Short mmCIF file of C-alpha atoms and ligand atoms in Angstrom, two decimals:
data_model
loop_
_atom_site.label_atom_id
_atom_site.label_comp_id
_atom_site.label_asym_id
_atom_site.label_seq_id
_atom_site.Cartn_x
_atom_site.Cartn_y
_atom_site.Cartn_z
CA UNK A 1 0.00 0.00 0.00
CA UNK A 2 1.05 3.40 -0.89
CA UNK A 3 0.20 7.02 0.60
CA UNK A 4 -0.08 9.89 -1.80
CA UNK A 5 -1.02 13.30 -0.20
CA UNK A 6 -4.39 12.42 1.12
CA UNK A 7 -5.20 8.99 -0.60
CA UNK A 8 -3.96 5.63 -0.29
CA UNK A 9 -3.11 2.98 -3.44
CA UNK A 10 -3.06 -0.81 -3.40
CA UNK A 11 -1.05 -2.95 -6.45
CA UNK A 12 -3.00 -3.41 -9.45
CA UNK A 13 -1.12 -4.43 -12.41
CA UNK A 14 2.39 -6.05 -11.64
CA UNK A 15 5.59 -4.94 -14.07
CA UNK A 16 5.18 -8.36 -15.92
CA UNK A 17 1.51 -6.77 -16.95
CA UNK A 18 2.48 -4.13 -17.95
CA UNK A 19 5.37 -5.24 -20.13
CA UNK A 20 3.17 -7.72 -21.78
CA UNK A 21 0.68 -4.92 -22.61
CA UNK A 22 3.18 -2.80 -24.46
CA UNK A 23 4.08 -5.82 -26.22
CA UNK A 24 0.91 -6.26 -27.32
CA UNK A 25 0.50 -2.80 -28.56
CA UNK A 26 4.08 -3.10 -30.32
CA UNK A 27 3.71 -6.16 -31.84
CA UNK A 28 0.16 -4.59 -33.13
CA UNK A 29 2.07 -1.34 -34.92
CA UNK A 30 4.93 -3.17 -35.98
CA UNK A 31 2.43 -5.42 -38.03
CA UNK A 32 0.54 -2.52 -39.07
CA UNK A 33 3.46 0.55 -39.47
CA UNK A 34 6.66 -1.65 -40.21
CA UNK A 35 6.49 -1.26 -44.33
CA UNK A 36 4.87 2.09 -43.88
CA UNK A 37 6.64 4.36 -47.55
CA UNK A 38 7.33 6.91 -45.26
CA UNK A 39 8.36 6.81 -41.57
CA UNK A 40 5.32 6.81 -39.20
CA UNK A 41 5.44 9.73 -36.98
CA UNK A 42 4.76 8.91 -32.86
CA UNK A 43 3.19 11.72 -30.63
CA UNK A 44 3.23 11.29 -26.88
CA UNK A 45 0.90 13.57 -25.27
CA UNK A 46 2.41 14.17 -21.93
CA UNK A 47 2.92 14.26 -19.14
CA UNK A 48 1.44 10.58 -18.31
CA UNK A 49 2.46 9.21 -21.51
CA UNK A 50 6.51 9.42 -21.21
CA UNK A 51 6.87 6.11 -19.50
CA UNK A 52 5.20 3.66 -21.95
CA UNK A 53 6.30 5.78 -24.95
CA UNK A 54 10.01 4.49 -23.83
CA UNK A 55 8.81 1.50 -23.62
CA UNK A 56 6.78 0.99 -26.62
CA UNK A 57 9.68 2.74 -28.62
CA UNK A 58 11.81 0.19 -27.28
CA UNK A 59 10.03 -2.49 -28.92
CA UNK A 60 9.91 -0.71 -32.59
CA UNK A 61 12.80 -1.53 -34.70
CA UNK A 62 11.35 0.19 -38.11
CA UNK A 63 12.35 3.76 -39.28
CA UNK A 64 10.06 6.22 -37.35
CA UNK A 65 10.19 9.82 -35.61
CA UNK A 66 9.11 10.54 -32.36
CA UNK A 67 7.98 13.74 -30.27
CA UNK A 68 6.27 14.91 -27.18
CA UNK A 69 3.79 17.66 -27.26
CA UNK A 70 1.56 19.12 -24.57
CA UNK A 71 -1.83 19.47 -24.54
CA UNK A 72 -2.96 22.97 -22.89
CA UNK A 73 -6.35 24.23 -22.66
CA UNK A 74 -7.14 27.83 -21.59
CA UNK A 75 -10.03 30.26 -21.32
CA UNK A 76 -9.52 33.02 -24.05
CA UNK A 77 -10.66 36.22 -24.66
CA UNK A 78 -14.71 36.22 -24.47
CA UNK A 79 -15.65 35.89 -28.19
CA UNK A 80 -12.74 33.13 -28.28
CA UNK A 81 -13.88 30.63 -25.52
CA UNK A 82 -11.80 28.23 -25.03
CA UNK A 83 -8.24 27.51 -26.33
CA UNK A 84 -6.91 24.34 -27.42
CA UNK A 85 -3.48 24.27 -28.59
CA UNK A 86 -0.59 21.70 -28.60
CA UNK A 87 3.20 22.71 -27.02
CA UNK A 88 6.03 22.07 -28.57
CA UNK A 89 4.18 20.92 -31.76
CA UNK A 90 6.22 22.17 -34.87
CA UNK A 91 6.33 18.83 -37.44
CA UNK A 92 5.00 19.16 -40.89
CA UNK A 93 2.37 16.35 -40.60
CA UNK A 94 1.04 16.50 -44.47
CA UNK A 95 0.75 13.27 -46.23
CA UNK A 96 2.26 11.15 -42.99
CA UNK A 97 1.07 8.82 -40.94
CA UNK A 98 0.99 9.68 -37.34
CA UNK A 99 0.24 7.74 -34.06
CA UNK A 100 -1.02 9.56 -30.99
CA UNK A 101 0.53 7.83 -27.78
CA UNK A 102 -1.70 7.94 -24.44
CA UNK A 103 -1.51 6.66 -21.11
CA UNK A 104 -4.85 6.18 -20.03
CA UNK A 105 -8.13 7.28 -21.94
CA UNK A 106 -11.02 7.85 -19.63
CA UNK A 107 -14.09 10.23 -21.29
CA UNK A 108 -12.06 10.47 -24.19
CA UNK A 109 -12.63 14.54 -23.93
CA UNK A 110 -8.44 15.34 -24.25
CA UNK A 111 -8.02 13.36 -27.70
CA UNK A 112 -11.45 14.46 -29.19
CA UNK A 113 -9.50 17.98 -28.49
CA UNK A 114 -6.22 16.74 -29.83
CA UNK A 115 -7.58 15.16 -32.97
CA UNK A 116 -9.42 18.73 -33.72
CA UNK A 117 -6.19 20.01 -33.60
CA UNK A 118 -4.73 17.76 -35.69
CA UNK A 119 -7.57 18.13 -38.01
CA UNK A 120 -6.39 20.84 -40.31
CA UNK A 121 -2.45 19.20 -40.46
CA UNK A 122 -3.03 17.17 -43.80
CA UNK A 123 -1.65 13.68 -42.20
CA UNK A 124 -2.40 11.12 -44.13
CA UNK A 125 -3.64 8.81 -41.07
CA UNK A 126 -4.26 9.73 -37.54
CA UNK A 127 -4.40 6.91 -35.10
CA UNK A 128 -4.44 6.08 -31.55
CA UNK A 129 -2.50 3.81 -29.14
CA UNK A 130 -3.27 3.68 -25.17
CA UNK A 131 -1.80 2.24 -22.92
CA UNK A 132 -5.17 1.67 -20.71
CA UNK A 133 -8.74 2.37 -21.74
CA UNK A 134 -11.92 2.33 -19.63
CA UNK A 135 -14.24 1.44 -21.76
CA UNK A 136 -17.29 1.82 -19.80
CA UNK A 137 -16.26 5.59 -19.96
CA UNK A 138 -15.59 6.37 -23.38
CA UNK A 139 -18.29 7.17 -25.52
CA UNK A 140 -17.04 9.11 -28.38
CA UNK A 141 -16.92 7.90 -31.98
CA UNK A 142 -13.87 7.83 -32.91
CA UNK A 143 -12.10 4.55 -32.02
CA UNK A 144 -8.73 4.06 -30.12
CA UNK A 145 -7.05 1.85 -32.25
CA UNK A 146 -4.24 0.15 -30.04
CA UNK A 147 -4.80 -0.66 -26.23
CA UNK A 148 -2.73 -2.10 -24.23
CA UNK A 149 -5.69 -3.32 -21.35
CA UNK A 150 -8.78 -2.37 -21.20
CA UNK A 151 -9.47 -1.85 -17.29
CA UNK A 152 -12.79 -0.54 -15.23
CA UNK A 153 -13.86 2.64 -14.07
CA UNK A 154 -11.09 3.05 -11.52
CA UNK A 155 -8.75 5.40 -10.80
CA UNK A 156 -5.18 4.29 -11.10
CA UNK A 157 -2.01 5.92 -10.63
CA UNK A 158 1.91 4.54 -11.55
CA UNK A 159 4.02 4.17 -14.72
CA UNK A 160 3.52 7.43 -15.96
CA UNK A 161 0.01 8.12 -14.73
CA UNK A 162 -0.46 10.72 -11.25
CA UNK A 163 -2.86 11.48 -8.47
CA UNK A 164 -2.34 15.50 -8.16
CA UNK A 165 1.46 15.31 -9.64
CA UNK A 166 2.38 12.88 -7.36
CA UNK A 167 2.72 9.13 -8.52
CA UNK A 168 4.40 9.02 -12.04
CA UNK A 169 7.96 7.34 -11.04
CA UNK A 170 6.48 4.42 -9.59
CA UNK A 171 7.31 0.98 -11.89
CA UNK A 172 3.69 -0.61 -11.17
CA UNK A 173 0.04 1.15 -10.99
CA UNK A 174 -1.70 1.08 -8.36
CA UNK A 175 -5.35 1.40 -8.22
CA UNK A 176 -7.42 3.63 -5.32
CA UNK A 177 -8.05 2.09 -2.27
CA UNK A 178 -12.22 2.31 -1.68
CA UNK A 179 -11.94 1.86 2.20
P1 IMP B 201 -10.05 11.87 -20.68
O1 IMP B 201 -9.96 13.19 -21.35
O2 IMP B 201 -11.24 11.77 -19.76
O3 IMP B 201 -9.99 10.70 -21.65
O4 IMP B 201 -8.85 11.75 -19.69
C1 IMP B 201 -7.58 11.77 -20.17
C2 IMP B 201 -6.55 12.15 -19.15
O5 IMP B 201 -7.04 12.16 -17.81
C3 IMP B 201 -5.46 11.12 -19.18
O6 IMP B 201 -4.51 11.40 -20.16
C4 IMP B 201 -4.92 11.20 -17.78
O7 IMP B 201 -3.95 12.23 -17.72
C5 IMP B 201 -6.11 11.57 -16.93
N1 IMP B 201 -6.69 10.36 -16.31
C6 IMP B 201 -7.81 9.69 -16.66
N2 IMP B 201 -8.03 8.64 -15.87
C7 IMP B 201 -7.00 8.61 -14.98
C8 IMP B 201 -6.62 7.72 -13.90
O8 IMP B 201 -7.29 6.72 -13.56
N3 IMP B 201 -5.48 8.05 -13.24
C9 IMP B 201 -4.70 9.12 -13.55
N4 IMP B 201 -5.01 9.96 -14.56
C10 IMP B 201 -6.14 9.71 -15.27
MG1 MG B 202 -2.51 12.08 -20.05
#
């Protein structure tokens, strides 16, 4: 068991689990991506992603590029709303074939944002790999085309993924303890 600021964790998915979910999702793209013309391009959306991004890119022995951007979203001026943009975002995306890289997808709300974004780019493709999904949450229409494990409507923190910042170092997740 594990104490972060006012909450406490128990183990969830071990290391081994986790390893044999990125495997999954590798062996998955590398079926899919390896005889791609042009090299695939990988976005992790941070910060929970960083973790299995290493991982998965471990596992990928084709010609690809990689990159991290930032998803920020900020009230504007009044007749703007809200603003969705993506830090650190600066690739030429026309005519490629990009893979969006997730840790966990809950509502789905950040990558229907992210794939608005990407909307206008001209990539040839846009797909989606996640480490997690909770599928009893998600209810949008586009699909998330790689998952690693599908898990319920918990909250989990570890490998990547925090509770209020704190959490993302640790090797395994953990899921919230409910007494
Ligand atoms: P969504 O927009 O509801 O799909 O949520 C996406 C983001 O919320 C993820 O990228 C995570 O950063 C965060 N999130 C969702 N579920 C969890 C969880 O169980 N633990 C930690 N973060 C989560
Ligand atoms: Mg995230």
């Amino acid at each position: 068991m594990i104490k972060l600021h006012d909450k406490t964790f128990e183990p969830y998915l071990s290391a081994e689990q986790l390893a044999k979910a990125v495997t999954k999702v590798s062996s998955e793209l590398t079926k899919d991506y390896s005889k791609c013309e042009k090299p695939p391009i990988f976005i992790a959306i941070l910060n929970g992603s960083f973790m299995f991004m290493s991982d998965l890119m471990k596992e990928l022995d084709f010609d690809l590029e990689l990159s991290f951007v930032k998803f920020s979203s900020y009230e504007g001026t009044e007749s703007t709303g809200e603003i969705n943009e993506l830090i650190g975002f600066n690739q030429d995306l026309k005519g490629r074939d990009v893979v969006l890289v997730e840790d966990i997808v809950d509502t789905g709300n950040t990558l229907e944002k992210v794939l608005k974004i990407l909307e206008p780019s001209g990539a040839k493709s846009i797909k989606i790999a996640s480490l997690l999904l909770k599928p009893t949450v998600f209810d949008k229409k586009y699909e998330i085309n790689y998952v690693g494990l599908e898990i319920p409507n918990i909250f989990v923190i570890g490998y990547g993924l925090d509770y209020d910042e704190l959490g993302r170092n640790i090797k395994e997740i953990y899921k919230i303890t409910t007494n």
